Amino acid sequence: EEVLKLNKLSWLQVMAFGDGENDTEMLKKAGFGIAMGNAKEHVRQFADFVTKDVDHGGIMHALTHYKVI
């Protein structure tokens, strides 16, 4: 929250990655909530996109999907 305020950004501009129960609020708030491939179904339901797991290039896969890189 503080980083967003300091940089005058909103949650709609955030791409968040998560795989655990503790990540669900962040995934809901983010403009782009990305669940990692190893996330449980309960966590996946809060995501806009489910990528590969972290050991198989999940972050790169999501960034490519959204044409960030």
PDB file of N, CA and C in Angstrom:
ATOM      1  N   GLU A   1       0.828  -1.191   0.000  1.00  0.00           N
ATOM      2  CA  GLU A   1       0.000   0.000   0.000  1.00  0.00           C
ATOM      3  C   GLU A   1       0.874   1.257   0.000  1.00  0.00           C
ATOM      4  N   GLU A   2       1.917   1.244   0.822  1.00  0.00           N
ATOM      5  CA  GLU A   2       2.799   2.413   0.906  1.00  0.00           C
ATOM      6  C   GLU A   2       3.547   2.652  -0.406  1.00  0.00           C
ATOM      7  N   VAL A   3       4.020   1.588  -1.030  1.00  0.00           N
ATOM      8  CA  VAL A   3       4.736   1.731  -2.297  1.00  0.00           C
ATOM      9  C   VAL A   3       3.806   2.326  -3.356  1.00  0.00           C
ATOM     10  N   LEU A   4       2.570   1.882  -3.374  1.00  0.00           N
ATOM     11  CA  LEU A   4       1.609   2.432  -4.325  1.00  0.00           C
ATOM     12  C   LEU A   4       1.391   3.919  -4.071  1.00  0.00           C
ATOM     13  N   LYS A   5       1.202   4.292  -2.819  1.00  0.00           N
ATOM     14  CA  LYS A   5       0.989   5.704  -2.480  1.00  0.00           C
ATOM     15  C   LYS A   5       2.194   6.557  -2.869  1.00  0.00           C
ATOM     16  N   LEU A   6       3.380   6.081  -2.520  1.00  0.00           N
ATOM     17  CA  LEU A   6       4.596   6.835  -2.821  1.00  0.00           C
ATOM     18  C   LEU A   6       4.797   7.051  -4.319  1.00  0.00           C
ATOM     19  N   ASN A   7       4.349   6.096  -5.111  1.00  0.00           N
ATOM     20  CA  ASN A   7       4.531   6.178  -6.561  1.00  0.00           C
ATOM     21  C   ASN A   7       3.267   6.622  -7.301  1.00  0.00           C
ATOM     22  N   LYS A   8       2.257   7.040  -6.527  1.00  0.00           N
ATOM     23  CA  LYS A   8       0.994   7.517  -7.090  1.00  0.00           C
ATOM     24  C   LYS A   8       0.404   6.506  -8.073  1.00  0.00           C
ATOM     25  N   LEU A   9       0.363   5.248  -7.628  1.00  0.00           N
ATOM     26  CA  LEU A   9      -0.185   4.156  -8.419  1.00  0.00           C
ATOM     27  C   LEU A   9      -1.453   3.629  -7.749  1.00  0.00           C
ATOM     28  N   SER A  10      -2.288   3.007  -8.535  1.00  0.00           N
ATOM     29  CA  SER A  10      -3.479   2.364  -7.980  1.00  0.00           C
ATOM     30  C   SER A  10      -3.329   0.852  -8.100  1.00  0.00           C
ATOM     31  N   TRP A  11      -4.179   0.125  -7.389  1.00  0.00           N
ATOM     32  CA  TRP A  11      -4.146  -1.333  -7.464  1.00  0.00           C
ATOM     33  C   TRP A  11      -4.446  -1.820  -8.882  1.00  0.00           C
ATOM     34  N   LEU A  12      -5.157  -1.033  -9.673  1.00  0.00           N
ATOM     35  CA  LEU A  12      -5.457  -1.427 -11.049  1.00  0.00           C
ATOM     36  C   LEU A  12      -4.200  -1.533 -11.907  1.00  0.00           C
ATOM     37  N   GLN A  13      -3.119  -0.901 -11.472  1.00  0.00           N
ATOM     38  CA  GLN A  13      -1.852  -0.914 -12.202  1.00  0.00           C
ATOM     39  C   GLN A  13      -0.898  -2.004 -11.718  1.00  0.00           C
ATOM     40  N   VAL A  14      -1.354  -2.822 -10.798  1.00  0.00           N
ATOM     41  CA  VAL A  14      -0.495  -3.833 -10.169  1.00  0.00           C
ATOM     42  C   VAL A  14      -0.706  -5.205 -10.801  1.00  0.00           C
ATOM     43  N   MET A  15       0.394  -5.907 -11.051  1.00  0.00           N
ATOM     44  CA  MET A  15       0.365  -7.308 -11.436  1.00  0.00           C
ATOM     45  C   MET A  15       0.943  -8.078 -10.255  1.00  0.00           C
ATOM     46  N   ALA A  16       0.095  -8.872  -9.620  1.00  0.00           N
ATOM     47  CA  ALA A  16       0.512  -9.601  -8.422  1.00  0.00           C
ATOM     48  C   ALA A  16       0.550 -11.099  -8.699  1.00  0.00           C
ATOM     49  N   PHE A  17       1.564 -11.759  -8.165  1.00  0.00           N
ATOM     50  CA  PHE A  17       1.740 -13.196  -8.314  1.00  0.00           C
ATOM     51  C   PHE A  17       1.598 -13.849  -6.943  1.00  0.00           C
ATOM     52  N   GLY A  18       0.858 -14.949  -6.873  1.00  0.00           N
ATOM     53  CA  GLY A  18       0.718 -15.631  -5.594  1.00  0.00           C
ATOM     54  C   GLY A  18       0.345 -17.085  -5.761  1.00  0.00           C
ATOM     55  N   ASP A  19       0.584 -17.853  -4.684  1.00  0.00           N
ATOM     56  CA  ASP A  19       0.230 -19.270  -4.719  1.00  0.00           C
ATOM     57  C   ASP A  19      -0.365 -19.774  -3.415  1.00  0.00           C
ATOM     58  N   GLY A  20      -0.368 -18.925  -2.389  1.00  0.00           N
ATOM     59  CA  GLY A  20      -0.831 -19.372  -1.086  1.00  0.00           C
ATOM     60  C   GLY A  20      -2.080 -18.661  -0.611  1.00  0.00           C
ATOM     61  N   GLU A  21      -2.677 -19.230   0.391  1.00  0.00           N
ATOM     62  CA  GLU A  21      -3.886 -18.666   0.998  1.00  0.00           C
ATOM     63  C   GLU A  21      -3.671 -17.208   1.407  1.00  0.00           C
ATOM     64  N   ASN A  22      -2.468 -16.896   1.866  1.00  0.00           N
ATOM     65  CA  ASN A  22      -2.167 -15.530   2.300  1.00  0.00           C
ATOM     66  C   ASN A  22      -2.087 -14.539   1.131  1.00  0.00           C
ATOM     67  N   ASP A  23      -2.144 -15.013  -0.089  1.00  0.00           N
ATOM     68  CA  ASP A  23      -2.066 -14.149  -1.273  1.00  0.00           C
ATOM     69  C   ASP A  23      -3.427 -13.778  -1.850  1.00  0.00           C
ATOM     70  N   THR A  24      -4.505 -14.343  -1.334  1.00  0.00           N
ATOM     71  CA  THR A  24      -5.817 -14.146  -1.962  1.00  0.00           C
ATOM     72  C   THR A  24      -6.264 -12.682  -1.965  1.00  0.00           C
ATOM     73  N   GLU A  25      -6.054 -11.954  -0.895  1.00  0.00           N
ATOM     74  CA  GLU A  25      -6.452 -10.538  -0.858  1.00  0.00           C
ATOM     75  C   GLU A  25      -5.687  -9.732  -1.898  1.00  0.00           C
ATOM     76  N   MET A  26      -4.407 -10.012  -2.026  1.00  0.00           N
ATOM     77  CA  MET A  26      -3.578  -9.314  -3.001  1.00  0.00           C
ATOM     78  C   MET A  26      -4.051  -9.632  -4.422  1.00  0.00           C
ATOM     79  N   LEU A  27      -4.360 -10.889  -4.693  1.00  0.00           N
ATOM     80  CA  LEU A  27      -4.823 -11.274  -6.019  1.00  0.00           C
ATOM     81  C   LEU A  27      -6.155 -10.606  -6.349  1.00  0.00           C
ATOM     82  N   LYS A  28      -7.019 -10.465  -5.357  1.00  0.00           N
ATOM     83  CA  LYS A  28      -8.314  -9.804  -5.570  1.00  0.00           C
ATOM     84  C   LYS A  28      -8.149  -8.320  -5.859  1.00  0.00           C
ATOM     85  N   LYS A  29      -7.241  -7.664  -5.157  1.00  0.00           N
ATOM     86  CA  LYS A  29      -7.045  -6.218  -5.289  1.00  0.00           C
ATOM     87  C   LYS A  29      -6.338  -5.832  -6.582  1.00  0.00           C
ATOM     88  N   ALA A  30      -5.412  -6.655  -7.021  1.00  0.00           N
ATOM     89  CA  ALA A  30      -4.557  -6.310  -8.156  1.00  0.00           C
ATOM     90  C   ALA A  30      -5.358  -6.232  -9.455  1.00  0.00           C
ATOM     91  N   GLY A  31      -4.935  -5.327 -10.310  1.00  0.00           N
ATOM     92  CA  GLY A  31      -5.535  -5.236 -11.634  1.00  0.00           C
ATOM     93  C   GLY A  31      -5.310  -6.521 -12.422  1.00  0.00           C
ATOM     94  N   PHE A  32      -4.183  -7.172 -12.166  1.00  0.00           N
ATOM     95  CA  PHE A  32      -3.838  -8.430 -12.808  1.00  0.00           C
ATOM     96  C   PHE A  32      -3.393  -9.396 -11.712  1.00  0.00           C
ATOM     97  N   GLY A  33      -4.285 -10.242 -11.259  1.00  0.00           N
ATOM     98  CA  GLY A  33      -3.969 -11.234 -10.233  1.00  0.00           C
ATOM     99  C   GLY A  33      -3.579 -12.538 -10.901  1.00  0.00           C
ATOM    100  N   ILE A  34      -2.347 -12.965 -10.682  1.00  0.00           N
ATOM    101  CA  ILE A  34      -1.809 -14.155 -11.332  1.00  0.00           C
ATOM    102  C   ILE A  34      -1.556 -15.241 -10.290  1.00  0.00           C
ATOM    103  N   ALA A  35      -2.233 -16.378 -10.439  1.00  0.00           N
ATOM    104  CA  ALA A  35      -1.976 -17.518  -9.557  1.00  0.00           C
ATOM    105  C   ALA A  35      -0.909 -18.388 -10.203  1.00  0.00           C
ATOM    106  N   MET A  36       0.026 -18.823  -9.406  1.00  0.00           N
ATOM    107  CA  MET A  36       1.059 -19.723  -9.887  1.00  0.00           C
ATOM    108  C   MET A  36       0.441 -21.102 -10.115  1.00  0.00           C
ATOM    109  N   GLY A  37       1.033 -21.880 -11.003  1.00  0.00           N
ATOM    110  CA  GLY A  37       0.503 -23.188 -11.362  1.00  0.00           C
ATOM    111  C   GLY A  37       0.370 -24.152 -10.209  1.00  0.00           C
ATOM    112  N   ASN A  38       1.158 -23.977  -9.181  1.00  0.00           N
ATOM    113  CA  ASN A  38       1.085 -24.866  -8.021  1.00  0.00           C
ATOM    114  C   ASN A  38       0.082 -24.388  -6.974  1.00  0.00           C
ATOM    115  N   ALA A  39      -0.644 -23.307  -7.251  1.00  0.00           N
ATOM    116  CA  ALA A  39      -1.633 -22.787  -6.288  1.00  0.00           C
ATOM    117  C   ALA A  39      -2.818 -23.744  -6.176  1.00  0.00           C
ATOM    118  N   LYS A  40      -3.362 -23.838  -4.994  1.00  0.00           N
ATOM    119  CA  LYS A  40      -4.550 -24.663  -4.775  1.00  0.00           C
ATOM    120  C   LYS A  40      -5.755 -24.006  -5.448  1.00  0.00           C
ATOM    121  N   GLU A  41      -6.780 -24.793  -5.727  1.00  0.00           N
ATOM    122  CA  GLU A  41      -7.963 -24.303  -6.431  1.00  0.00           C
ATOM    123  C   GLU A  41      -8.589 -23.108  -5.722  1.00  0.00           C
ATOM    124  N   HIS A  42      -8.612 -23.119  -4.401  1.00  0.00           N
ATOM    125  CA  HIS A  42      -9.195 -22.002  -3.652  1.00  0.00           C
ATOM    126  C   HIS A  42      -8.481 -20.687  -3.961  1.00  0.00           C
ATOM    127  N   VAL A  43      -7.179 -20.728  -4.131  1.00  0.00           N
ATOM    128  CA  VAL A  43      -6.403 -19.530  -4.448  1.00  0.00           C
ATOM    129  C   VAL A  43      -6.623 -19.150  -5.913  1.00  0.00           C
ATOM    130  N   ARG A  44      -6.683 -20.124  -6.779  1.00  0.00           N
ATOM    131  CA  ARG A  44      -6.867 -19.877  -8.213  1.00  0.00           C
ATOM    132  C   ARG A  44      -8.157 -19.121  -8.516  1.00  0.00           C
ATOM    133  N   GLN A  45      -9.173 -19.335  -7.718  1.00  0.00           N
ATOM    134  CA  GLN A  45     -10.459 -18.686  -7.993  1.00  0.00           C
ATOM    135  C   GLN A  45     -10.401 -17.164  -7.866  1.00  0.00           C
ATOM    136  N   PHE A  46      -9.383 -16.638  -7.208  1.00  0.00           N
ATOM    137  CA  PHE A  46      -9.229 -15.197  -7.050  1.00  0.00           C
ATOM    138  C   PHE A  46      -8.347 -14.578  -8.140  1.00  0.00           C
ATOM    139  N   ALA A  47      -7.816 -15.413  -9.010  1.00  0.00           N
ATOM    140  CA  ALA A  47      -6.871 -14.944 -10.031  1.00  0.00           C
ATOM    141  C   ALA A  47      -7.569 -14.636 -11.355  1.00  0.00           C
ATOM    142  N   ASP A  48      -6.966 -13.722 -12.088  1.00  0.00           N
ATOM    143  CA  ASP A  48      -7.410 -13.427 -13.447  1.00  0.00           C
ATOM    144  C   ASP A  48      -6.795 -14.400 -14.442  1.00  0.00           C
ATOM    145  N   PHE A  49      -5.656 -14.962 -14.055  1.00  0.00           N
ATOM    146  CA  PHE A  49      -4.916 -15.849 -14.940  1.00  0.00           C
ATOM    147  C   PHE A  49      -4.141 -16.834 -14.078  1.00  0.00           C
ATOM    148  N   VAL A  50      -4.060 -18.077 -14.521  1.00  0.00           N
ATOM    149  CA  VAL A  50      -3.238 -19.087 -13.849  1.00  0.00           C
ATOM    150  C   VAL A  50      -2.089 -19.417 -14.790  1.00  0.00           C
ATOM    151  N   THR A  51      -0.890 -19.258 -14.281  1.00  0.00           N
ATOM    152  CA  THR A  51       0.314 -19.495 -15.079  1.00  0.00           C
ATOM    153  C   THR A  51       0.937 -20.832 -14.697  1.00  0.00           C
ATOM    154  N   LYS A  52       2.086 -21.116 -15.246  1.00  0.00           N
ATOM    155  CA  LYS A  52       2.843 -22.319 -14.883  1.00  0.00           C
ATOM    156  C   LYS A  52       3.410 -22.139 -13.486  1.00  0.00           C
ATOM    157  N   ASP A  53       3.905 -23.224 -12.897  1.00  0.00           N
ATOM    158  CA  ASP A  53       4.497 -23.073 -11.566  1.00  0.00           C
ATOM    159  C   ASP A  53       5.850 -22.382 -11.680  1.00  0.00           C
ATOM    160  N   VAL A  54       6.337 -21.921 -10.563  1.00  0.00           N
ATOM    161  CA  VAL A  54       7.546 -21.097 -10.541  1.00  0.00           C
ATOM    162  C   VAL A  54       8.763 -21.846 -11.077  1.00  0.00           C
ATOM    163  N   ASP A  55       8.813 -23.159 -10.866  1.00  0.00           N
ATOM    164  CA  ASP A  55       9.955 -23.949 -11.338  1.00  0.00           C
ATOM    165  C   ASP A  55       9.924 -24.192 -12.843  1.00  0.00           C
ATOM    166  N   HIS A  56       8.827 -23.823 -13.490  1.00  0.00           N
ATOM    167  CA  HIS A  56       8.697 -24.037 -14.937  1.00  0.00           C
ATOM    168  C   HIS A  56       8.421 -22.731 -15.675  1.00  0.00           C
ATOM    169  N   GLY A  57       9.006 -21.647 -15.170  1.00  0.00           N
ATOM    170  CA  GLY A  57       8.924 -20.362 -15.862  1.00  0.00           C
ATOM    171  C   GLY A  57       7.586 -19.661 -15.751  1.00  0.00           C
ATOM    172  N   GLY A  58       6.887 -19.863 -14.656  1.00  0.00           N
ATOM    173  CA  GLY A  58       5.559 -19.291 -14.488  1.00  0.00           C
ATOM    174  C   GLY A  58       5.494 -17.775 -14.595  1.00  0.00           C
ATOM    175  N   ILE A  59       6.440 -17.086 -13.999  1.00  0.00           N
ATOM    176  CA  ILE A  59       6.419 -15.624 -14.056  1.00  0.00           C
ATOM    177  C   ILE A  59       6.690 -15.157 -15.486  1.00  0.00           C
ATOM    178  N   MET A  60       7.667 -15.744 -16.129  1.00  0.00           N
ATOM    179  CA  MET A  60       7.959 -15.407 -17.528  1.00  0.00           C
ATOM    180  C   MET A  60       6.747 -15.702 -18.411  1.00  0.00           C
ATOM    181  N   HIS A  61       6.099 -16.820 -18.181  1.00  0.00           N
ATOM    182  CA  HIS A  61       4.931 -17.209 -18.963  1.00  0.00           C
ATOM    183  C   HIS A  61       3.814 -16.163 -18.829  1.00  0.00           C
ATOM    184  N   ALA A  62       3.549 -15.704 -17.614  1.00  0.00           N
ATOM    185  CA  ALA A  62       2.498 -14.704 -17.393  1.00  0.00           C
ATOM    186  C   ALA A  62       2.878 -13.361 -18.013  1.00  0.00           C
ATOM    187  N   LEU A  63       4.124 -12.956 -17.846  1.00  0.00           N
ATOM    188  CA  LEU A  63       4.569 -11.677 -18.428  1.00  0.00           C
ATOM    189  C   LEU A  63       4.484 -11.700 -19.953  1.00  0.00           C
ATOM    190  N   THR A  64       4.770 -12.841 -20.535  1.00  0.00           N
ATOM    191  CA  THR A  64       4.645 -12.993 -21.984  1.00  0.00           C
ATOM    192  C   THR A  64       3.170 -12.998 -22.387  1.00  0.00           C
ATOM    193  N   HIS A  65       2.342 -13.697 -21.634  1.00  0.00           N
ATOM    194  CA  HIS A  65       0.897 -13.746 -21.907  1.00  0.00           C
ATOM    195  C   HIS A  65       0.302 -12.346 -21.949  1.00  0.00           C
ATOM    196  N   TYR A  66       0.681 -11.510 -21.011  1.00  0.00           N
ATOM    197  CA  TYR A  66       0.154 -10.144 -20.938  1.00  0.00           C
ATOM    198  C   TYR A  66       0.964  -9.152 -21.770  1.00  0.00           C
ATOM    199  N   LYS A  67       1.908  -9.657 -22.543  1.00  0.00           N
ATOM    200  CA  LYS A  67       2.737  -8.850 -23.440  1.00  0.00           C
ATOM    201  C   LYS A  67       3.514  -7.741 -22.721  1.00  0.00           C
ATOM    202  N   VAL A  68       3.936  -8.051 -21.493  1.00  0.00           N
ATOM    203  CA  VAL A  68       4.807  -7.133 -20.749  1.00  0.00           C
ATOM    204  C   VAL A  68       6.227  -7.262 -21.300  1.00  0.00           C
ATOM    205  N   ILE A  69       6.573  -8.485 -21.677  1.00  0.00           N
ATOM    206  CA  ILE A  69       7.890  -8.736 -22.300  1.00  0.00           C
ATOM    207  C   ILE A  69       7.679  -9.538 -23.568  1.00  0.00           C
TER     208      ILE A  69
END
